[in-house]
């Protein structure tokens, strides 16, 4: 039962362009959403979050959008930089649980 | 440095054995989450504790158990280990609900 889904295992983007990572969730109890960045054999690093009462949150080059009716969130990175290359996980929180998607590997090419 | 400390960093043990993984949360954080990441897999939620009480359970096997102590550190106990239990085990802590969780560096468990 995959409650949080990232359907794209990988994404390749040119440096300077926009990266858009997508995430869908199924459980209406989730009311707080987060994005994390992860390198191999390291713990995930928190990037940005959004409460279910908002539809957008921005922090520098990172913006998260939430569409509650579609149960969909996305992370926009503008402009993308080679140092952004990593695996990105979305996560949804509710009822004491913090559930992660399977991750999308972003590759930003110079 | 996230402020979350996990020990040990690496653990090699034999099938059938029992191990204990330890997590010290960030100062002030009351919630502790445990996750398992197997090779090429995502982060599987195991269990969450809040201020000493079990709050939510995920896909945690009956051979696994956890607890959170009065000083808020947490331990994950894995028993009757099988080869398939080899994975990275992460803990994370947060102040509570609707707050970002910060992860430790993980414990790599290898069962031989």
XYZ file of C-alpha atoms in Angstrom:
222
model
C 0.000 0.000 0.000
C 2.010 2.927 -1.317
C 0.462 5.946 0.388
C 3.011 8.369 -1.028
C 4.128 7.927 -4.622
C 6.859 9.445 -6.707
C 6.248 8.020 -10.137
C 9.432 9.265 -11.771
C 12.481 7.313 -10.573
C 14.810 9.743 -12.316
C 14.971 13.199 -13.873
C 17.711 14.833 -15.899
C 17.839 18.620 -16.265
C 20.265 21.103 -17.770
C 22.027 23.497 -15.430
C 20.117 26.774 -15.101
C 16.773 25.269 -16.094
C 13.848 24.405 -13.853
C 13.594 21.015 -12.131
C 10.091 19.838 -11.276
C 9.685 16.829 -9.015
C 6.241 15.403 -8.448
C 4.565 13.481 -5.662
C 1.088 12.045 -5.113
C -0.517 10.842 -1.905
C -3.631 8.852 -1.200
C -4.422 9.325 2.473
C -6.558 12.333 3.426
C -5.218 12.228 6.997
C -1.919 13.698 5.807
C -1.785 17.398 6.662
C 1.887 18.308 6.464
C 4.232 17.652 3.581
C 7.986 17.780 3.299
C 10.772 17.388 0.765
C 14.143 15.900 1.565
C 17.391 15.555 -0.333
C 19.528 12.475 0.132
C 23.002 11.326 -0.848
C 23.972 7.620 -0.772
C 24.695 6.230 2.695
C 23.705 9.500 4.366
C 20.580 10.520 6.216
C 17.998 12.612 4.353
C 18.380 16.373 4.687
C 15.274 18.497 5.137
C 14.657 21.009 2.322
C 11.235 22.592 2.570
C 7.776 21.873 3.931
C 4.188 22.964 3.493
C 1.105 22.779 5.657
C -2.164 21.603 4.182
C -3.676 25.052 4.806
C -1.330 26.559 2.226
C -0.871 25.937 -1.475
C 2.634 27.331 -1.910
C 5.784 27.794 0.108
C 9.001 29.309 -1.161
C 12.548 29.228 0.174
C 15.220 30.626 -2.100
C 15.494 28.488 -5.211
C 13.032 25.929 -3.834
C 9.239 26.197 -4.068
C 6.738 23.574 -3.025
C 3.216 23.570 -4.418
C 0.316 21.663 -2.893
C -2.915 20.779 -4.673
C -5.093 19.229 -1.970
C -7.995 18.369 -4.226
C -5.688 16.394 -6.497
C -3.624 15.072 -3.567
C -0.528 16.216 -5.414
C 2.543 18.185 -4.494
C 5.542 19.289 -6.470
C 8.967 20.737 -5.810
C 10.358 23.328 -8.186
C 14.062 24.137 -8.203
C 14.998 27.261 -10.130
C 17.663 27.620 -11.372
C 18.963 24.067 -11.104
C 22.633 23.648 -10.223
C 24.944 20.614 -10.542
C 25.153 20.503 -6.734
C 21.424 19.771 -6.669
C 22.085 16.310 -8.085
C 20.817 13.837 -5.484
C 17.788 11.708 -4.657
C 14.758 13.733 -3.606
C 12.086 12.277 -1.358
C 8.691 13.696 -0.645
C 7.082 12.833 2.672
C 3.632 13.181 4.157
C 2.821 13.485 7.827
C -0.399 12.693 9.660
C -1.707 10.543 12.486
C 1.767 10.231 13.928
C 3.175 8.768 10.753
C 5.762 10.295 8.446
C 5.593 8.356 5.182
C 8.110 8.722 2.365
C 7.820 8.240 -1.343
C 10.274 6.058 -3.245
C 12.429 8.979 -4.333
C 13.388 10.647 -7.602
C 17.032 10.806 -8.623
C 17.773 14.249 -10.024
C 20.758 14.753 -12.272
C 21.665 18.320 -13.193
C 24.064 18.436 -16.111
C 26.463 21.351 -16.671
C 25.233 17.958 11.505
C 21.517 17.397 12.108
C 21.913 16.997 15.861
C 20.538 13.440 15.759
C 23.060 10.818 16.812
C 22.870 7.158 15.904
C 25.151 4.438 17.198
C 26.768 2.287 16.098
C 27.490 3.444 12.540
C 28.181 -0.073 11.345
C 27.183 -3.458 12.714
C 27.962 -6.917 11.380
C 26.268 -9.870 12.993
C 25.204 -13.428 12.254
C 21.773 -14.772 11.434
C 19.689 -15.563 14.477
C 21.350 -12.941 16.626
C 19.858 -9.891 18.328
C 21.101 -6.304 18.064
C 20.175 -2.954 19.547
C 20.412 0.304 17.621
C 20.470 3.557 19.525
C 19.229 7.036 18.652
C 19.693 10.294 20.525
C 17.292 12.953 19.248
C 17.995 16.650 18.862
C 17.736 18.630 22.053
C 14.097 19.538 22.673
C 12.634 17.059 20.193
C 9.964 14.787 21.642
C 9.234 12.616 18.607
C 11.465 9.844 17.322
C 10.843 7.941 14.079
C 12.576 4.773 12.883
C 13.046 3.798 9.220
C 14.566 0.925 7.297
C 16.206 1.450 3.917
C 17.122 -1.741 2.096
C 19.285 -1.752 -1.028
C 17.731 0.430 -3.745
C 14.576 0.810 -1.687
C 12.873 3.820 -0.244
C 12.564 4.685 3.415
C 10.158 2.267 5.066
C 8.484 3.713 8.144
C 8.769 1.367 11.101
C 7.522 3.115 14.231
C 7.162 6.477 15.959
C 7.417 7.448 19.612
C 6.316 10.693 21.181
C 7.490 11.625 24.663
C 7.975 8.014 25.662
C 4.789 6.618 24.187
C 4.359 4.608 21.010
C 2.352 6.777 18.649
C 2.242 5.094 15.259
C 3.338 1.828 13.706
C 4.285 1.114 10.147
C 5.660 -2.017 8.541
C 7.521 -3.237 11.580
C 8.095 -6.961 11.925
C 7.138 -8.738 15.144
C 10.837 -9.624 15.565
C 11.543 -5.896 15.880
C 10.657 -3.694 18.827
C 11.482 -0.213 19.989
C 11.190 2.014 23.001
C 11.781 5.604 24.002
C 13.270 6.275 27.409
C 12.582 9.124 29.873
C 15.638 11.002 28.584
C 13.995 10.714 25.117
C 16.673 8.566 23.523
C 15.300 5.586 21.658
C 16.423 2.056 20.922
C 15.399 -0.275 18.123
C 15.807 -3.965 18.949
C 16.092 -6.456 16.118
C 15.993 -10.144 17.016
C 16.227 -13.501 15.244
C 18.046 -11.682 12.494
C 17.757 -12.848 8.906
C 19.873 -12.041 5.868
C 17.045 -9.859 4.554
C 17.295 -7.592 7.586
C 20.539 -6.194 6.218
C 19.807 -2.529 5.580
C 20.430 1.033 6.645
C 18.384 1.949 9.697
C 17.657 5.628 10.219
C 16.122 7.465 13.066
C 14.726 10.966 12.882
C 13.473 13.388 15.487
C 11.110 16.332 15.491
C 9.472 18.609 18.032
C 6.145 16.994 17.211
C 3.503 16.964 14.533
C 3.560 19.329 11.567
C 7.250 19.909 11.982
C 10.285 18.906 10.006
C 12.035 15.744 11.098
C 15.830 15.673 11.178
C 17.674 12.476 10.406
C 20.714 10.823 11.848
C 23.445 9.345 9.673
C 22.056 5.850 10.021
C 23.295 2.470 11.212
C 24.355 0.060 8.507
C 23.431 -3.450 9.610
C 24.916 -6.416 7.793
C 23.634 -9.869 8.669
C 25.909 -12.702 7.505
